mmCIF file of C-alpha atoms in Angstrom:
data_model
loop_
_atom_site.group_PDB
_atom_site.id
_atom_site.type_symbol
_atom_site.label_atom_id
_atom_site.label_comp_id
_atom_site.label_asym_id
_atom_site.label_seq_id
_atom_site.Cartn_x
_atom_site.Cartn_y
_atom_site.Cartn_z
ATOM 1 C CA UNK A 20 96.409 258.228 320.057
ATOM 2 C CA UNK A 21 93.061 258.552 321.320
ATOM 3 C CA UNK A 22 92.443 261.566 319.161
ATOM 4 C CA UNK A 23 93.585 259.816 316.142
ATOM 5 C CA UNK A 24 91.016 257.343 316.978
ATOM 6 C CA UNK A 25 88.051 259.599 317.330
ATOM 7 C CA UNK A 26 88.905 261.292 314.253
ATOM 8 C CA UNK A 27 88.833 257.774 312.793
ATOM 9 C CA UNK A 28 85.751 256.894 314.026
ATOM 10 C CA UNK A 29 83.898 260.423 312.708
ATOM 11 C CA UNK A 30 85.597 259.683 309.504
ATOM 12 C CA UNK A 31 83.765 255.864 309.707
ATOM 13 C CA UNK A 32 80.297 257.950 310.502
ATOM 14 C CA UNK A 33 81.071 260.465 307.607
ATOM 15 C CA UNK A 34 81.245 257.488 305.246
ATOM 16 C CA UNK A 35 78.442 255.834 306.168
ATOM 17 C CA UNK A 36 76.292 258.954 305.733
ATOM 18 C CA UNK A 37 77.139 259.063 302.541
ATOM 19 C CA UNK A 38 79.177 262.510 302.544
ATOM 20 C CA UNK A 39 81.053 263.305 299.656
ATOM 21 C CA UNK A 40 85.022 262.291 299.872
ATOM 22 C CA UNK A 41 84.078 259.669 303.029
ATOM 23 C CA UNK A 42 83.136 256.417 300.874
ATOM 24 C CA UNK A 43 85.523 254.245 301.805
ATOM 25 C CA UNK A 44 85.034 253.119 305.320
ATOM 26 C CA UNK A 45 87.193 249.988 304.888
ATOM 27 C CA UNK A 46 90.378 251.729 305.072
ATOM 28 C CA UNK A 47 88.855 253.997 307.469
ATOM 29 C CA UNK A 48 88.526 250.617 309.622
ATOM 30 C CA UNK A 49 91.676 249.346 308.588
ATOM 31 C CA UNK A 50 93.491 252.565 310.053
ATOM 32 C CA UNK A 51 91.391 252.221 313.239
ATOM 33 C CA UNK A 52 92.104 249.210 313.624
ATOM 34 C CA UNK A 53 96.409 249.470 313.487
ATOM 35 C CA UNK A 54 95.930 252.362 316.102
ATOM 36 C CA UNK A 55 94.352 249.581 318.072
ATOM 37 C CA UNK A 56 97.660 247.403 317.584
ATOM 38 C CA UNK A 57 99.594 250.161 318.760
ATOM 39 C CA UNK A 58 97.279 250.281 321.924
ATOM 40 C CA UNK A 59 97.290 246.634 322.436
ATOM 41 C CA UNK A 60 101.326 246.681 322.234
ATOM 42 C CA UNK A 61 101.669 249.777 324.143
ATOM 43 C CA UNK A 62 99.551 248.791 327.400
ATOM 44 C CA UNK A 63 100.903 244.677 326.664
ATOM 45 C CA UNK A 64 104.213 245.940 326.996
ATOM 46 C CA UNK A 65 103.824 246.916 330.068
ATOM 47 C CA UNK A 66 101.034 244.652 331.846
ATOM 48 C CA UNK A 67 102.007 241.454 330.303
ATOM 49 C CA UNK A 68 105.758 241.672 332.445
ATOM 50 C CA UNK A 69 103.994 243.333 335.463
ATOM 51 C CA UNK A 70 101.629 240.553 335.609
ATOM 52 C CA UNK A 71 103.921 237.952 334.870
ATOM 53 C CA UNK A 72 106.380 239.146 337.797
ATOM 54 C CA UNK A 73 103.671 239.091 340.355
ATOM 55 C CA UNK A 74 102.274 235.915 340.154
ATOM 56 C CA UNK A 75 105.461 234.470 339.815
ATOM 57 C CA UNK A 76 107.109 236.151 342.312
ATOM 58 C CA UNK A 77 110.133 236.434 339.746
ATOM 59 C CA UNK A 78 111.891 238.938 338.139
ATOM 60 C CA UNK A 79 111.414 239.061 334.355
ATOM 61 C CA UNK A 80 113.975 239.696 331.825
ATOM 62 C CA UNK A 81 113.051 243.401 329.985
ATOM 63 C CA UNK A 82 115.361 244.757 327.161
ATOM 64 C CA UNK A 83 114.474 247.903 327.282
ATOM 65 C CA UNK A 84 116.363 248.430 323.775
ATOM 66 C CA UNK A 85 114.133 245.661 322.528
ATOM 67 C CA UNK A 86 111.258 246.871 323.863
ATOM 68 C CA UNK A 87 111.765 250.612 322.690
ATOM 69 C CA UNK A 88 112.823 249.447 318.895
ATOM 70 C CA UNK A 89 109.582 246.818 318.611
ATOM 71 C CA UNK A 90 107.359 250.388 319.760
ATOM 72 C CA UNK A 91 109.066 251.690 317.217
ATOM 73 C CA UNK A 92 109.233 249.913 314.306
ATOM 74 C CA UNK A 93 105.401 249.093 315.113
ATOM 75 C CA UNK A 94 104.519 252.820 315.251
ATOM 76 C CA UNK A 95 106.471 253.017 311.751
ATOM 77 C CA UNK A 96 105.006 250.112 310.317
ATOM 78 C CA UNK A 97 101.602 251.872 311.449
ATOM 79 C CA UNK A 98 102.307 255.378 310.204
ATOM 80 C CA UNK A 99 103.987 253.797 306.641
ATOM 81 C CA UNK A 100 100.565 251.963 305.985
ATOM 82 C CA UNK A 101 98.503 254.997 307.031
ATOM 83 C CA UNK A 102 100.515 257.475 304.991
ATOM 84 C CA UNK A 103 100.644 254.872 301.972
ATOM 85 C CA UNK A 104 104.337 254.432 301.552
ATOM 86 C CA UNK A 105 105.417 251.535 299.322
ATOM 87 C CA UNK A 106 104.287 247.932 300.186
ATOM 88 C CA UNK A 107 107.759 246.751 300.320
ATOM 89 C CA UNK A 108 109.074 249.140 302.778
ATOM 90 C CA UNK A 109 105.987 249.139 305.310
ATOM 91 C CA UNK A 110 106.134 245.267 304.859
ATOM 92 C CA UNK A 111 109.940 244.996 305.970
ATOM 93 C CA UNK A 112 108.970 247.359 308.739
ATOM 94 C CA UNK A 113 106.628 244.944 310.065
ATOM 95 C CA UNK A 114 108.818 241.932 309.545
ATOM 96 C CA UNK A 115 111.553 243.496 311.929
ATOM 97 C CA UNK A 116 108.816 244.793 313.806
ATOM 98 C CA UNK A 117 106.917 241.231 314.346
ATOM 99 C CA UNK A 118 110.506 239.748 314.681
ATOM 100 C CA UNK A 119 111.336 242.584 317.403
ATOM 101 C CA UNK A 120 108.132 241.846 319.925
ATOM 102 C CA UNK A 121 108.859 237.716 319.476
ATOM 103 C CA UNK A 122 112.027 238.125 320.944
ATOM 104 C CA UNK A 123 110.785 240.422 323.658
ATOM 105 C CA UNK A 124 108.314 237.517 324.392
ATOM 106 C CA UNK A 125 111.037 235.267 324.505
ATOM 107 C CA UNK A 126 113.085 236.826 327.400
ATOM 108 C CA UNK A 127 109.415 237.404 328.696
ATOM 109 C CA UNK A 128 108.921 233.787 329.271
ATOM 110 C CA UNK A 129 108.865 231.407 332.201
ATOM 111 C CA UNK A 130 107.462 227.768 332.314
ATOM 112 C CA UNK A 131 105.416 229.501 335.485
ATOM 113 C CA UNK A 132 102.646 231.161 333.452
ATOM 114 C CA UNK A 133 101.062 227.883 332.265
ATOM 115 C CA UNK A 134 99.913 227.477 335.772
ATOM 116 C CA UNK A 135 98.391 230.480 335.752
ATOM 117 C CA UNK A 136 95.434 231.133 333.210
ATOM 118 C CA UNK A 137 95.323 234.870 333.593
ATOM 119 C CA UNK A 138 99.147 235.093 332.251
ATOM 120 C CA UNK A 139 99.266 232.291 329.954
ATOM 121 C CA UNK A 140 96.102 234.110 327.846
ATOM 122 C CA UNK A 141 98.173 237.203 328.149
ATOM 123 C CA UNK A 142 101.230 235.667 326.730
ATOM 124 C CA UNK A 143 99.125 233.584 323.935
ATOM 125 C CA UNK A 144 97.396 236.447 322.676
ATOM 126 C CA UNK A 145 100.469 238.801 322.437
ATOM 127 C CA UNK A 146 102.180 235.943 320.467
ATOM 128 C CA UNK A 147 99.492 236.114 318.228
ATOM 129 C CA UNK A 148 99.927 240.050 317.697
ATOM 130 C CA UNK A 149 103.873 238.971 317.071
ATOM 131 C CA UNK A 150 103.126 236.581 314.680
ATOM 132 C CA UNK A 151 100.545 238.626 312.857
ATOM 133 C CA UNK A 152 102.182 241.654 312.709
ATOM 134 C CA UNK A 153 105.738 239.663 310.988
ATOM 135 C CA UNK A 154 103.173 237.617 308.784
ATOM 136 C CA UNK A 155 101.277 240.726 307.757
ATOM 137 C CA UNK A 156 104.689 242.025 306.689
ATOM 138 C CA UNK A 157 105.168 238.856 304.750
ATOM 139 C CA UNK A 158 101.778 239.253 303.418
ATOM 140 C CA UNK A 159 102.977 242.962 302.253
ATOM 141 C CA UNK A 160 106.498 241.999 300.566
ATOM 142 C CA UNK A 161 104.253 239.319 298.821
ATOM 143 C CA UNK A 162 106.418 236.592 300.714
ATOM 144 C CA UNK A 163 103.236 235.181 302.102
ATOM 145 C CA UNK A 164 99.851 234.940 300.047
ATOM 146 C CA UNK A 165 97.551 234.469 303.108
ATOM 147 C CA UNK A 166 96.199 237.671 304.279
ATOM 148 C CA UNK A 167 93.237 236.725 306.044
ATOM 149 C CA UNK A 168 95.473 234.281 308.443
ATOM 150 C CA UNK A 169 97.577 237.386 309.175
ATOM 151 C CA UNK A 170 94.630 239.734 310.058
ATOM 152 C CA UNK A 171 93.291 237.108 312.187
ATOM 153 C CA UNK A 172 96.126 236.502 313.914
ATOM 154 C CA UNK A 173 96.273 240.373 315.169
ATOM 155 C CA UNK A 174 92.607 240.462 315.962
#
């Protein structure tokens, strides 16, 4: 992943050198930034449970299923939009993908992290990259007209 996002970032540089073939450093962001999402899921997926556990002094619930199909379908989702494939298709991946990590957040929760700053910003800004991922999917199958609420919901 971290190769994919140096590549990425030469690519940016390319483009705004003016190279030949390199002019379009908007979707040379826009891939840089879903390898960020994948990051930001990756690493939440794990801290964001972790954390939550600790202060709490709890157990929480983790469906590893869940968890392993949201990766998933995000990292497909991802990989659709880089490669292109059909709006449609990447779109319903993200739906199911968004869908995937809200449900995940919902065996994640206890009414213990509002107490608790550090876990409750944790928990509020993955719900954010839930909801923007399925609404960004929305956006794609043309179910929902509001991109810019979707991109600022993942970022």
């Amino acid at each position: 992943m971290l190769l994919a996002l140096i590549l990425l970032d030469l690519l940016f540089y390319l483009s705004q050198a003016g190279v030949q073939g390199f002019s379009s450093f908007f979707f040379i962001l826009k891939d840089a930034f879903l390898w960020l999402l994948l990051f930001l899921s990756f690493f939440g997926n794990r801290v964001i449970p972790f954390f939550t556990s600790k202060a709490l002094h709890t157990n929480v619930n983790r469906l590893s299923k869940i968890e392993f199909l949201s990766f998933i379908t995000l990292f497909l989702w991802v990989l659709t939009s880089l490669l292109g494939v059909d709006r449609h298709i990447s779109g319903a991946i993200a739906v199911i993908s968004g869908s995937l990590h809200l449900i995940k957040m919902f065996f994640w929760f206890s009414k213990g992290i509002f107490k608790n700053p550090m876990l409750w910003i944790l928990h509020l800004g993955y719900l954010f990259l839930s909801c923007g991922i399925a609404l960004y999917g929305m956006v794609q199958i043309g179910a929902f007209g509001y991109q810019n609420l979707a991109i600022h919901l993942l970022s």
